[in-house]
Short mmCIF file of C-alpha atoms (C1' of nucleotides) in Angstrom, two decimals:
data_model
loop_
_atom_site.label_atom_id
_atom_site.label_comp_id
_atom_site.label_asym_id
_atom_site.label_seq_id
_atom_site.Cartn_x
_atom_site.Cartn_y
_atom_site.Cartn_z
CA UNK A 1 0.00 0.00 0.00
CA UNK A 2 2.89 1.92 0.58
CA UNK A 3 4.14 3.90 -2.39
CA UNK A 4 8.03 4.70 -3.29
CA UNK A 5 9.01 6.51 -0.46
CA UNK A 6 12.67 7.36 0.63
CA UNK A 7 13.01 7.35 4.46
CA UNK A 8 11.07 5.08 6.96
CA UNK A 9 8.86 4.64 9.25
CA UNK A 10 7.75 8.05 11.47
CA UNK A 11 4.78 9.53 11.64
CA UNK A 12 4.51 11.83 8.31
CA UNK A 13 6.14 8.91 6.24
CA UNK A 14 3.01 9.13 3.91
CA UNK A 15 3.61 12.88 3.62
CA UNK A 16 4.30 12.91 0.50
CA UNK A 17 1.80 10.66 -1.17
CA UNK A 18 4.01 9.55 -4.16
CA UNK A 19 1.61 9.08 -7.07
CA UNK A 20 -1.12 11.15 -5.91
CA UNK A 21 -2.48 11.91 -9.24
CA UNK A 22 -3.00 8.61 -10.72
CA UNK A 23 -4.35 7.47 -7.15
CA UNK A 24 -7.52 10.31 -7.08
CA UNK A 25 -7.98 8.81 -11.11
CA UNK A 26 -8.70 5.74 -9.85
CA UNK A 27 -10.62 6.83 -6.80
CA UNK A 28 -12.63 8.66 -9.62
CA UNK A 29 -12.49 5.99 -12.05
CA UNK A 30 -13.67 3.52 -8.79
CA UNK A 31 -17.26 5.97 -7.78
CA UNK A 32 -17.95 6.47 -11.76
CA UNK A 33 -20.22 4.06 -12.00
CA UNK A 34 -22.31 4.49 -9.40
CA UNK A 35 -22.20 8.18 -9.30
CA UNK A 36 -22.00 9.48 -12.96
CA UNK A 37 -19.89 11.37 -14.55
CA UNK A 38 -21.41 14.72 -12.83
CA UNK A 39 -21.94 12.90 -9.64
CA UNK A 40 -18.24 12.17 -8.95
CA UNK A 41 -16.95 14.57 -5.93
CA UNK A 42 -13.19 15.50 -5.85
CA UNK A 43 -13.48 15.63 -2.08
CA UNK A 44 -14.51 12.16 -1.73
CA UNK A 45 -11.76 10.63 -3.89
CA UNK A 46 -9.30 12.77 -1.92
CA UNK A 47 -10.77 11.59 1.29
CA UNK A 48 -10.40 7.76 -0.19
CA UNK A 49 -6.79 8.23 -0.85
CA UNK A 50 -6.41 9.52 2.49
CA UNK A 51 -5.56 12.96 1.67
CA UNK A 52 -6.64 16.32 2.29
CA UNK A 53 -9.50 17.85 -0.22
CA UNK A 54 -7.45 20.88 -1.26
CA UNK A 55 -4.59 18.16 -2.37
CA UNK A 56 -6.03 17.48 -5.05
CA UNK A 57 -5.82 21.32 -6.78
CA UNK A 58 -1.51 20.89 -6.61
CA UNK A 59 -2.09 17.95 -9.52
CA UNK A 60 -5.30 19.12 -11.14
CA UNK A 61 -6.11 22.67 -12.28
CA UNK A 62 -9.99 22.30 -11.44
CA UNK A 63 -12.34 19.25 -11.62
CA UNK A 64 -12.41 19.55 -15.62
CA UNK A 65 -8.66 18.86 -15.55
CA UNK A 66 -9.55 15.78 -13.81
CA UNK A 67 -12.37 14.43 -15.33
CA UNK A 68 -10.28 15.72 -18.73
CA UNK A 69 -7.82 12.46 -17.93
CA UNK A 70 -10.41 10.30 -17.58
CA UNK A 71 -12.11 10.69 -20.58
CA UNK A 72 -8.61 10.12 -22.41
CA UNK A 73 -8.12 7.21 -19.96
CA UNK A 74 -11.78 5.57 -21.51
CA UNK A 75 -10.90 7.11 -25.26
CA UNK A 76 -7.65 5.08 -24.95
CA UNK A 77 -9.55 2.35 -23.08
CA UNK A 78 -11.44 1.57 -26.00
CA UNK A 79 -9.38 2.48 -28.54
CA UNK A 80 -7.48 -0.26 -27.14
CA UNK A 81 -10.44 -2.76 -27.42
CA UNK A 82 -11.52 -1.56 -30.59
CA UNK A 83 -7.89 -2.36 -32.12
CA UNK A 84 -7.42 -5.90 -30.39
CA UNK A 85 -11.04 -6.83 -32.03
CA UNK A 86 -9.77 -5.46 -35.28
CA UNK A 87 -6.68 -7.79 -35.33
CA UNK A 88 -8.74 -10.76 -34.27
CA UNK A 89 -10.60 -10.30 -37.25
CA UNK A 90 -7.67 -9.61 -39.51
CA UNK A 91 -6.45 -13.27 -38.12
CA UNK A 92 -9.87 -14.89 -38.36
CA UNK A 93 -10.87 -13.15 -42.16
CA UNK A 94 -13.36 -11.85 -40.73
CA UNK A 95 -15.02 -8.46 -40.88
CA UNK A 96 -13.12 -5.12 -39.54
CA UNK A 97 -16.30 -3.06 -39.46
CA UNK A 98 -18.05 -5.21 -37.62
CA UNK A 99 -15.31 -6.12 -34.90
CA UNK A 100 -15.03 -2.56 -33.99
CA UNK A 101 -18.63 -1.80 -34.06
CA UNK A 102 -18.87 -4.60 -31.75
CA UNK A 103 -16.06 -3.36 -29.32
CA UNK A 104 -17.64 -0.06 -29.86
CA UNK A 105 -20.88 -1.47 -28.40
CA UNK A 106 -19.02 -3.75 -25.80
CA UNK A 107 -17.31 -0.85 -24.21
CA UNK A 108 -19.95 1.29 -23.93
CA UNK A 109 -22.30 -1.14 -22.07
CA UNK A 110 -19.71 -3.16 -19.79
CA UNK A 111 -18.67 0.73 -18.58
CA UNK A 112 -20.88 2.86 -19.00
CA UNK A 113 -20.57 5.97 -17.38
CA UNK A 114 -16.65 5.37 -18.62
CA UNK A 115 -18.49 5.86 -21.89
CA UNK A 116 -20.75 8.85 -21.03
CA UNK A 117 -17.54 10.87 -19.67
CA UNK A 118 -15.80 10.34 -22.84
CA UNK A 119 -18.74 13.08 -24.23
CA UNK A 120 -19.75 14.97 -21.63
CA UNK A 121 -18.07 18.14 -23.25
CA UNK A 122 -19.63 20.24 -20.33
CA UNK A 123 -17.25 18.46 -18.08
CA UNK A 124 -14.16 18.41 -19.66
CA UNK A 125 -11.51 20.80 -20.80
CA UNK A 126 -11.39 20.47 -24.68
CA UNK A 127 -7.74 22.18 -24.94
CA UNK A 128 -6.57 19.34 -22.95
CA UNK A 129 -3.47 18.00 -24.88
CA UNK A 130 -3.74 13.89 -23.66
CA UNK A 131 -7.32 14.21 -24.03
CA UNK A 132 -6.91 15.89 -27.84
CA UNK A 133 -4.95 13.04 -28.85
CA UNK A 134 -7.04 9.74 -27.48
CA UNK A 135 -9.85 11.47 -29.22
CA UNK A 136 -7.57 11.80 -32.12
CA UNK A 137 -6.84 8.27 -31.90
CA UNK A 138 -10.04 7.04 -31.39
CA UNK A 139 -11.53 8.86 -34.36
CA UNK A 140 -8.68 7.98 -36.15
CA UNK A 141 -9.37 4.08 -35.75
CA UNK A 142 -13.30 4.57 -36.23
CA UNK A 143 -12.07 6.44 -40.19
CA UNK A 144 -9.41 3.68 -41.02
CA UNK A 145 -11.83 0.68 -40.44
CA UNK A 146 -15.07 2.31 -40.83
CA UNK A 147 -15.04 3.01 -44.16
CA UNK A 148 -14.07 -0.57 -45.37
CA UNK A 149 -17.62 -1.61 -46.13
CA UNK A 150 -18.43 -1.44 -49.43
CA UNK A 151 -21.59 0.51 -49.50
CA UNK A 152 -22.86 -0.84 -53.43
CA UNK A 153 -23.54 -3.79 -52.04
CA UNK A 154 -26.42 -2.26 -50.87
CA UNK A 155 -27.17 0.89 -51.63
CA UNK A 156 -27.81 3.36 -55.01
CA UNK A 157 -24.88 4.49 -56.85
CA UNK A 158 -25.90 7.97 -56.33
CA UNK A 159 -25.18 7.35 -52.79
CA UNK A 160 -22.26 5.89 -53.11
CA UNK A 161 -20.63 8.86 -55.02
CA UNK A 162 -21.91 10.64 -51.86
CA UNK A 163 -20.25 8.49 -49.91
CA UNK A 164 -16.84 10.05 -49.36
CA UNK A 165 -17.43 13.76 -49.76
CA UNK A 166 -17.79 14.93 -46.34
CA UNK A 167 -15.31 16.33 -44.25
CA UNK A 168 -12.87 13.58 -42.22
CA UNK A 169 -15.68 11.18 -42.07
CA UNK A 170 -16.74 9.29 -45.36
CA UNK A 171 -20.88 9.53 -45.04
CA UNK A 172 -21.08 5.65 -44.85
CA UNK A 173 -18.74 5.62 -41.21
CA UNK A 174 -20.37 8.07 -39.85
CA UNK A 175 -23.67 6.92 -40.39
CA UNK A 176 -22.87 3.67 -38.47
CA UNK A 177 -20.44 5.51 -35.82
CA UNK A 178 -23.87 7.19 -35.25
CA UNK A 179 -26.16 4.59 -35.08
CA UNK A 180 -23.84 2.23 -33.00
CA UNK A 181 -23.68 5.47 -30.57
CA UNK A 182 -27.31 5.99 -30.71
CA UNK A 183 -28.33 3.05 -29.94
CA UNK A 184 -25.75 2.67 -26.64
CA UNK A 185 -26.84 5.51 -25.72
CA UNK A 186 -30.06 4.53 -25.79
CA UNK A 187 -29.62 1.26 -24.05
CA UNK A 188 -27.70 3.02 -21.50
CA UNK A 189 -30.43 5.92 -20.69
CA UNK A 190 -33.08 2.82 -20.61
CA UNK A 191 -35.05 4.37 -23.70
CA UNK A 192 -35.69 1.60 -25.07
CA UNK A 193 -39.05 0.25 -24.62
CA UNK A 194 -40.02 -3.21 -23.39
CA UNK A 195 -36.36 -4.47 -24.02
CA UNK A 196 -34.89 -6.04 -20.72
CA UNK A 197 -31.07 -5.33 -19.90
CA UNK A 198 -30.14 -9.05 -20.69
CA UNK A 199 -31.96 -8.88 -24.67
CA UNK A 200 -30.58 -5.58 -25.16
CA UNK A 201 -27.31 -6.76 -26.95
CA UNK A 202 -29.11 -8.93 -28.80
CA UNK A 203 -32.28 -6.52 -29.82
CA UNK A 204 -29.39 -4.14 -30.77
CA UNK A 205 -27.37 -6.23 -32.54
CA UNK A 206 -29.93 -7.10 -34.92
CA UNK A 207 -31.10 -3.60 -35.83
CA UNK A 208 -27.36 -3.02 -36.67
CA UNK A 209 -27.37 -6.34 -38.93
CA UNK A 210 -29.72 -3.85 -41.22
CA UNK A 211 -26.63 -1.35 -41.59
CA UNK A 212 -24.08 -3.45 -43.51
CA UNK A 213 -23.48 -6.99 -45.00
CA UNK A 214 -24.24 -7.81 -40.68
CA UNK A 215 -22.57 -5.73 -38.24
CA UNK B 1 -46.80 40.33 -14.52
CA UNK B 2 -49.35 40.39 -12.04
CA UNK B 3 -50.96 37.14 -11.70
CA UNK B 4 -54.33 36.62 -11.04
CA UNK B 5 -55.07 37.65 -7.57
CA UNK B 6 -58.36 38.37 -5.82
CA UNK B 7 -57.68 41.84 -3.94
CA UNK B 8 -55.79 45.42 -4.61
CA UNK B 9 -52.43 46.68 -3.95
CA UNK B 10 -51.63 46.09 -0.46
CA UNK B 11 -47.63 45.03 0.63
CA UNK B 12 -48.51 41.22 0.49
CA UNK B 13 -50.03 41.39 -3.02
CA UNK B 14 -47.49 38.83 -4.58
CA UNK B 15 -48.07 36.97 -1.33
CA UNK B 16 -50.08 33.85 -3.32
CA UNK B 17 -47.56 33.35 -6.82
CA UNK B 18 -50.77 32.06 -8.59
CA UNK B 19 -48.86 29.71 -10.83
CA UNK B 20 -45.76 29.31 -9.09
CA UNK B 21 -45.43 25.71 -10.35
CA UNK B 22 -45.14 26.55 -14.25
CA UNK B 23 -43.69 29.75 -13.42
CA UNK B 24 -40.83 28.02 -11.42
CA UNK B 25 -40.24 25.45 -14.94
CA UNK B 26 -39.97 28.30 -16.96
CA UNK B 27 -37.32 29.93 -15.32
CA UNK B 28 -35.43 26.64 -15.18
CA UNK B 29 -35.76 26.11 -19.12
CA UNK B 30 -34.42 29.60 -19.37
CA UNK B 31 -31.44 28.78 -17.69
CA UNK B 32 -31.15 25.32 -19.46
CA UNK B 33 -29.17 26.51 -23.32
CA UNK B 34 -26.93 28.12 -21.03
CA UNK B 35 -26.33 25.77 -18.09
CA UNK B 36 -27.22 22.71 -19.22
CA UNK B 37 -29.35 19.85 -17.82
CA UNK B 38 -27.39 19.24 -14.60
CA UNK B 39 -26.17 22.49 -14.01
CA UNK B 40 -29.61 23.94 -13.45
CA UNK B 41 -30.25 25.58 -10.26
CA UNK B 42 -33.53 25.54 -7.93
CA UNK B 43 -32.50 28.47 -6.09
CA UNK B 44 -31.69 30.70 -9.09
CA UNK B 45 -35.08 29.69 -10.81
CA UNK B 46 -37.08 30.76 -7.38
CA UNK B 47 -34.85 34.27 -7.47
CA UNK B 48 -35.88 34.54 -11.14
CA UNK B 49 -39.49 34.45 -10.20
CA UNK B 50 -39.26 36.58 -6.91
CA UNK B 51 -39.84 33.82 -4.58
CA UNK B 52 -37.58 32.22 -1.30
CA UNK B 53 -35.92 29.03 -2.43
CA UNK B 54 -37.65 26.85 -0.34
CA UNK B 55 -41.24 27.80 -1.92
CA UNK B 56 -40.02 25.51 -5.08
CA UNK B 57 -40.96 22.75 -2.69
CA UNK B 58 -43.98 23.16 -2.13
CA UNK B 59 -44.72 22.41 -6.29
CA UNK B 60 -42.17 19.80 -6.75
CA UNK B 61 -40.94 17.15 -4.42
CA UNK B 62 -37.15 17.44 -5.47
CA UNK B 63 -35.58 18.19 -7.86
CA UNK B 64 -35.58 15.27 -10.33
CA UNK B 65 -39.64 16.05 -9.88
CA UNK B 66 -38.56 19.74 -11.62
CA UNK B 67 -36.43 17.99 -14.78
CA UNK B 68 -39.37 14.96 -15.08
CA UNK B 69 -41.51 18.26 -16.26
CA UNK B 70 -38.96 19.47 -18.02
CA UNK B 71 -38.18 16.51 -19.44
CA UNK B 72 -42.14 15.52 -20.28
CA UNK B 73 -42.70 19.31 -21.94
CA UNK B 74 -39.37 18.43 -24.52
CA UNK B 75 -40.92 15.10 -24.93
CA UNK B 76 -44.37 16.60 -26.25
CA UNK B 77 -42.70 19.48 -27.63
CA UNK B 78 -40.60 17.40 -29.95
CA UNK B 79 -43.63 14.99 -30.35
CA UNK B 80 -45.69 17.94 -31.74
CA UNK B 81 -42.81 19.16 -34.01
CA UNK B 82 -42.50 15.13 -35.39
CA UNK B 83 -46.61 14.86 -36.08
CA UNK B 84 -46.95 18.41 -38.00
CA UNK B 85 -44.16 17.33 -40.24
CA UNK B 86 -45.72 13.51 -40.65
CA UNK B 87 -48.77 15.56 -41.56
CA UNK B 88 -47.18 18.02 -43.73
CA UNK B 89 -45.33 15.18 -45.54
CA UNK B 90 -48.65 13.24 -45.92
CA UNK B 91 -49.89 16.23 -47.70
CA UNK B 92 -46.71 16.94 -49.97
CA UNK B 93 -46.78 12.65 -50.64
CA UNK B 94 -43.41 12.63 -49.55
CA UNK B 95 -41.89 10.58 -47.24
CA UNK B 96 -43.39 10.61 -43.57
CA UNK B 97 -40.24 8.48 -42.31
CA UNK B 98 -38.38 11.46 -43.77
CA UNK B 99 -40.37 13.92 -42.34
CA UNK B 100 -39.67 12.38 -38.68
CA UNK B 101 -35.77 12.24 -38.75
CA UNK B 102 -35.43 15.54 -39.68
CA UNK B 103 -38.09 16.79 -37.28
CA UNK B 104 -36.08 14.53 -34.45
CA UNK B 105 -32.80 16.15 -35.64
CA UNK B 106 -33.97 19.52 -36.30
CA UNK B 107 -35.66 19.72 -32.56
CA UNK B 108 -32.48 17.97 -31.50
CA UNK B 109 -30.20 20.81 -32.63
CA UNK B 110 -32.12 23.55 -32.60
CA UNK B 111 -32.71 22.97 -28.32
CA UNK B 112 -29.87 20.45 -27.89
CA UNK B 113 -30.16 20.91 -24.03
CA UNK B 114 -33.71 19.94 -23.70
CA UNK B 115 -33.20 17.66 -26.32
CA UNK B 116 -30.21 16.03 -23.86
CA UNK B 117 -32.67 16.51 -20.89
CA UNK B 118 -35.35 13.75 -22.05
CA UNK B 119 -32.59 10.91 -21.70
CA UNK B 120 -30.89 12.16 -18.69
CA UNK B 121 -31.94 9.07 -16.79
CA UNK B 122 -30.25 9.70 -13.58
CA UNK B 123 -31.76 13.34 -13.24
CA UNK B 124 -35.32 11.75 -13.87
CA UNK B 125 -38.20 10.05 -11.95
CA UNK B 126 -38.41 7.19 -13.85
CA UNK B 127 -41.89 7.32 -11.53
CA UNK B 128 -43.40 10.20 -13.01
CA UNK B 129 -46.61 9.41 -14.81
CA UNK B 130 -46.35 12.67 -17.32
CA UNK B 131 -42.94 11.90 -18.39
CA UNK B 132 -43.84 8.31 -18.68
CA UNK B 133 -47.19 9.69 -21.08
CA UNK B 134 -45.14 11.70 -23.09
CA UNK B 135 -42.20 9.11 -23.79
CA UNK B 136 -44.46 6.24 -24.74
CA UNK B 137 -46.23 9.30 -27.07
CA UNK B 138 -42.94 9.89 -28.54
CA UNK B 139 -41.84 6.53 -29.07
CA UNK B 140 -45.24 5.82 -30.59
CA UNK B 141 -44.88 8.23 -33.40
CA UNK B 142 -41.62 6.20 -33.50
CA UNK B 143 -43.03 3.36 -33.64
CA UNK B 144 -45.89 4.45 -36.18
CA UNK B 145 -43.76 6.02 -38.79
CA UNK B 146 -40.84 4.30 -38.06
CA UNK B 147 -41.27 1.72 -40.32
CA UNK B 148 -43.00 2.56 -43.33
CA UNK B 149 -39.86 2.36 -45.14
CA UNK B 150 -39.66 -1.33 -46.92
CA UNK B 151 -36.13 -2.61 -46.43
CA UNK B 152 -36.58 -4.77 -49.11
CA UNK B 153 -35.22 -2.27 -51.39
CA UNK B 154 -32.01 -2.35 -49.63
CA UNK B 155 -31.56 -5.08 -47.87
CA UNK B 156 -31.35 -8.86 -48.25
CA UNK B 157 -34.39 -11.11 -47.05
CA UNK B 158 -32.67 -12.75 -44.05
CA UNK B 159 -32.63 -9.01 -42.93
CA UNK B 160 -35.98 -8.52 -44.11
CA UNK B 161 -36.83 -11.82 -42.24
CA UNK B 162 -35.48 -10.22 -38.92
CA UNK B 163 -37.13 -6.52 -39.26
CA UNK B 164 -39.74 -7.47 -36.94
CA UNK B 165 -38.77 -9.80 -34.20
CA UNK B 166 -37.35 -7.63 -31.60
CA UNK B 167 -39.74 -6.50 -28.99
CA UNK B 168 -41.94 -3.36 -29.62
CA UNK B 169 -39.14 -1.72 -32.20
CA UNK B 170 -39.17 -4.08 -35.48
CA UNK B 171 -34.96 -3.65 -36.00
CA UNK B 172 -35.09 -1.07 -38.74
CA UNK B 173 -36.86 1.27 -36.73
CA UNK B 174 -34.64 0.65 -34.30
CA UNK B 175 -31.86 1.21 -36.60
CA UNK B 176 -33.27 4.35 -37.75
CA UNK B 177 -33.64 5.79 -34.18
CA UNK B 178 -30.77 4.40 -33.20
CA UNK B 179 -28.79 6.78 -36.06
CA UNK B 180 -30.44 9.90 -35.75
CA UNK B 181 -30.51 9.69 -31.93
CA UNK B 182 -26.63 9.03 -32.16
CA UNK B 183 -25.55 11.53 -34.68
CA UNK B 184 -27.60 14.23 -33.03
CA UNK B 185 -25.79 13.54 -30.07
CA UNK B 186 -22.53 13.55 -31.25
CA UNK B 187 -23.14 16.51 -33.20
CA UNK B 188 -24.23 18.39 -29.84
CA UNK B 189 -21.56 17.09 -28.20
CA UNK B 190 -19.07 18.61 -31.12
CA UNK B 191 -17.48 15.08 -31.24
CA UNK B 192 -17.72 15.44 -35.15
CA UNK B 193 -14.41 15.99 -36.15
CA UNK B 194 -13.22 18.65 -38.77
CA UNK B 195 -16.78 19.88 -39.10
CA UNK B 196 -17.98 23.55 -38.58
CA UNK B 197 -21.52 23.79 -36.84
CA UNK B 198 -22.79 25.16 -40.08
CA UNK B 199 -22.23 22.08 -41.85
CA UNK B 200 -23.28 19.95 -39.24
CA UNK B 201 -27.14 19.37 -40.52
CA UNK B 202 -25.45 18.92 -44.26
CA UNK B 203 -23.24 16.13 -43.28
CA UNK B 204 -25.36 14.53 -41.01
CA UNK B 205 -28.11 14.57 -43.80
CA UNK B 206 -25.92 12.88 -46.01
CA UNK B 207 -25.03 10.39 -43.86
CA UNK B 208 -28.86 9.61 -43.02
CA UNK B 209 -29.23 9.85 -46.85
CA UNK B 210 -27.91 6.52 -46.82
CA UNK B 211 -29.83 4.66 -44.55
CA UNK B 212 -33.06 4.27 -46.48
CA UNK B 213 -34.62 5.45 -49.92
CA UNK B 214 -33.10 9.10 -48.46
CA UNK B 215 -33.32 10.10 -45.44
"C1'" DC C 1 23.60 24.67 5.91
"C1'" DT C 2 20.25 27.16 3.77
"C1'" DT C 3 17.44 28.41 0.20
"C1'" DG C 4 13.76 27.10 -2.87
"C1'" DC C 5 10.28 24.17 -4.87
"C1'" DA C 6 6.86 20.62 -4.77
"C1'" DT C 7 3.42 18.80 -2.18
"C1'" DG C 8 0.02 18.69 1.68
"C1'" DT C 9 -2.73 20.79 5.47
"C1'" DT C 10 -5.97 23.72 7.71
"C1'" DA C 11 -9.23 27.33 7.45
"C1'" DT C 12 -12.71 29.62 4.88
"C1'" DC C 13 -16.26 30.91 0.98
"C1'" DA C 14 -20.20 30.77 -2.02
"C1'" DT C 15 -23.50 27.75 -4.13
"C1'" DT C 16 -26.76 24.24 -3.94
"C1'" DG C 17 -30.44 20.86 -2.63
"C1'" DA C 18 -33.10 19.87 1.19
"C1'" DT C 19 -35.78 20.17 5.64
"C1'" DA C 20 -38.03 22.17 9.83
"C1'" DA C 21 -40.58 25.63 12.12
"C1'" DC C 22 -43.28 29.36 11.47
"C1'" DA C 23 -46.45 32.88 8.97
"C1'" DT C 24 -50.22 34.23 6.01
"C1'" DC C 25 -54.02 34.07 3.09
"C1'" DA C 26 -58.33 31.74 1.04
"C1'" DT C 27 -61.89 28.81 1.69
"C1'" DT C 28 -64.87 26.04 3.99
"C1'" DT C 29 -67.38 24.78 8.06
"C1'" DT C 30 -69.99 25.89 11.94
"C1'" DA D 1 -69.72 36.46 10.90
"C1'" DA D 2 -66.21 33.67 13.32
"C1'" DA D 3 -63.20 30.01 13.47
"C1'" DA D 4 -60.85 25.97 11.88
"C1'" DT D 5 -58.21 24.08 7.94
"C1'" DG D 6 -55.14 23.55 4.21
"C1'" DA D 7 -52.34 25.46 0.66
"C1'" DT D 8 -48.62 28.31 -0.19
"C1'" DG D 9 -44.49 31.15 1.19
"C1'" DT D 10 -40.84 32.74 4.44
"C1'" DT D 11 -36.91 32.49 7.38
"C1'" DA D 12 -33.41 29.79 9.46
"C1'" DT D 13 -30.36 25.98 9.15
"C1'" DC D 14 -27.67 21.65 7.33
"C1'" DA D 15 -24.37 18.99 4.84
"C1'" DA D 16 -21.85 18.45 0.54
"C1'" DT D 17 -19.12 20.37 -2.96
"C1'" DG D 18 -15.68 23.03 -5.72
"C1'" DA D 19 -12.40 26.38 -5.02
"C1'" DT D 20 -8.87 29.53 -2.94
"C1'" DA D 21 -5.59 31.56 0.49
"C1'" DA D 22 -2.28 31.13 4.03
"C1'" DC D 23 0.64 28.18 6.11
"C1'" DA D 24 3.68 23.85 6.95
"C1'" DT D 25 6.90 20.33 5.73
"C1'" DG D 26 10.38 17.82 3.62
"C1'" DC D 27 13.53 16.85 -0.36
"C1'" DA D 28 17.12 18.48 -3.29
"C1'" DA D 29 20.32 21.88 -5.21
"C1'" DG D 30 23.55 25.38 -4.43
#
DNA sequence: CTTGCATGTTATCATTGATAACATCATTTT
DNA sequence: AAAATGATGTTATCAATGATAACATGCAAG
C-alpha cells in the first residue's frame, strides 16, 4: 500500500503521497459508476486516498482537468479494445467493421458511465493536450476501419458517389459511428421500450445487422 | 406580470404566486441553453421568479420532480414538431419516415439541451406518470412512422426476415432511431471531427441519406 | 547549511439541494 | 360572521461540494 518513499517509518512517512495523481484517477475511475460522470466529488476521492480535499488542486487545475484524464483514460480504453477486435478479425478473415462496431458497443455497455464521460463536453476541458490526442486516436481508428464496407452492395450508386465527400468522415462511417452510438446511448439511458437489460445486446445487434453486410 | 389575484395593492399582493409551479419550470428552461441539464439551479429559478428558495418545494418534491416536467414538456414538444411534419409530408406525398428524422434532428439541434434533458436518466423520476405519457407518445410516433420504409429495397431477405422480431421496435426502426438519436448527439456534443456547426445538418443529412430510400 | 520548490494541510467561501418551524391568506365549516 | 383548515411562502439551518488563500513540511540543489 505503501508507495516509493525514501526514508522510513515516522509519523509523516506518507507525507508525500508519491503518485497522488493517478491514485484520485482511480478513486474517480472507482465511484464512476455508481455516481456518474457529474456525480463524482473531488473531495470524496481525496478523502479515499487519504488525503486532504485541497490536495487534489496541486495535480489538477480544477475538476475539468480531472475528469479531462479520464475521458482520455476511456478514449484510450477503448481504442485499445476496438484495435485488439480489429486484429482478431484480420487473423480470423473476418469483418473489420463489424469487430469494432462490436467493441464499440461492448465498451460502452460493460462501462458505462466510462463511456458517457468520454462526451460529456460540459465536463471536460477540450484544450486538454492527452485528451486531444485519445480522441484523435479514437476517431482515427473509427475512419481507417469504418469506411471498409463497401456501400454498393447495398445501396444506389448515387449514394455511393456521396459516400466520401464529407469532411474527415466518409458519409457511410459516420452513419454507423452514429447509429452504433445511438443506440448505446439509448440502451444506457433505458429508452428503449419493453427491451430487458439481458436482450438488449441482442435486440441491438440485430437492428445493426440492417446497416451493412451484418454488423 | 401580475398574476391573477383576488384583492388590490396592499404590501402582500405577490403573497399567493398564482402559478408558481409553471412559473418556477420556466425559469429553469431559461437557464437550461446556457447551463445545461445538470447544471440547473432551484435556487436561481425561485430568485428569477421573486420567490424564497424553499417555496419551489412546495410544487415539486425534489428536484428530479422539476427535470421529469422538463423533461415531459421536450418530450411533447418534440412529439408535436414530429406529427406536424408527418402531416405536412402526408400532404406533400413525400416521405413521412423522412419527415420524422429531420423533425427529431432539427428539434435535437435547434434545443440540444432539452433535447439532452429527455434521456438524462439519472436526473429523472423514472416514476413520473407525465414523463412516462409523453415518452411512450414519442416513441409511438416512433413506432408508427418508423417503419413505413420497406427494407426490401435495400436489404437482403434474411434481414428482411429479422425486421420485426425484436420486442416493440421491429430492428429497422430501431436502426433508424438508433442513427439519428446518435448523430444528433454527437453533433451536440461537437465530437464530429473537422466539421464547422454550419455544416453539421449537411453532413449529417448525407449520412442519413444513406440509410433508407433518403433520409 | 540554507534556500527554494513541490506537495500537503488547515481554514474559509459561495453555491446548492433539502428540511423544519413558522407565517399568512383563502376557503370552507360551523 | 367567526373560526378551523389547508395550501402556499418565508426564514433559518444543514451537509456536501468546488475552489482559494495562508501556512507547513520535507527533499534536493547550491
Amino acid at each position: 500500500m505503501v508507495t516509493s518513499r525514501t526514508h522510513g517509518g515516522d509519523p509523516h512517512a506518507e507525507y508525500h503521497h508519491g503518485n497522488l495523481r493517478t491514485a484520485l484517477l482511480n478513486a474517480v475511475e472507482q465511484q464512476l459508476p455508481e455516481k456518474g460522470p457529474e456525480g463524482v466529488s473531488l473531495r470524496a476521492a481525496a478523502k479515499a486516498v487519504g488525503v486532504s480535499s485541497a490536495a487534489a488542486f496541486r495535480h489538477f487545475r480544477d475538476k475539468r482537468a480531472v475528469m479531462s484524464a479520464i475521458a482520455a483514460r476511456a478514449h484510450n480504453g477503448m481504442a485499445d479494445r476496438m484495435e485488439a477486435a480489429s486484429d482478431e478479425a484480420r487473423k480470423n478473415n473476418t469483418s473489420q467493421f463489424v469487430a469494432i462496431g462490436h467493441a464499440y458497443l461492448d465498451f460502452a455497455l460493460s462501462e458505462p458511465m466510462r463511456f458517457q464521460t468520454m462526451f460529456r463536453t460540459k465536463l471536460l476541458d477540450t484544450a486538454d493536450e492527452d485528451l486531444i490526442k485519445a480522441e484523435e486516436r479514437l476517431t482515427s481508428i473509427l475512419l481507417t476501419h469504418g469506411g471498409d464496407v463497401d456501400p454498393s452492395r447495398s445501396y444506389s450508386t448515387t449514394d455511393r458517389e456521396n459516400a466520401n465527400q464529407n469532411g474527415p468522415f466518409p458519409s457511410f462511417a459516420l452513419l454507423a459511428w452514429g447509429a452504433v452510438h445511438g443506440l448505446a446511448n439509448l440502451a444506457i439511458e433505458d429508452a428503449i421500450p419493453g427491451t430487458p437489460t439481458e436482450d438488449r445486446k441482442a435486440v441491438i445487434h440485430s437492428a445493426l445487422a440492417l446497416i451493412g453486410r451484418n454488423v
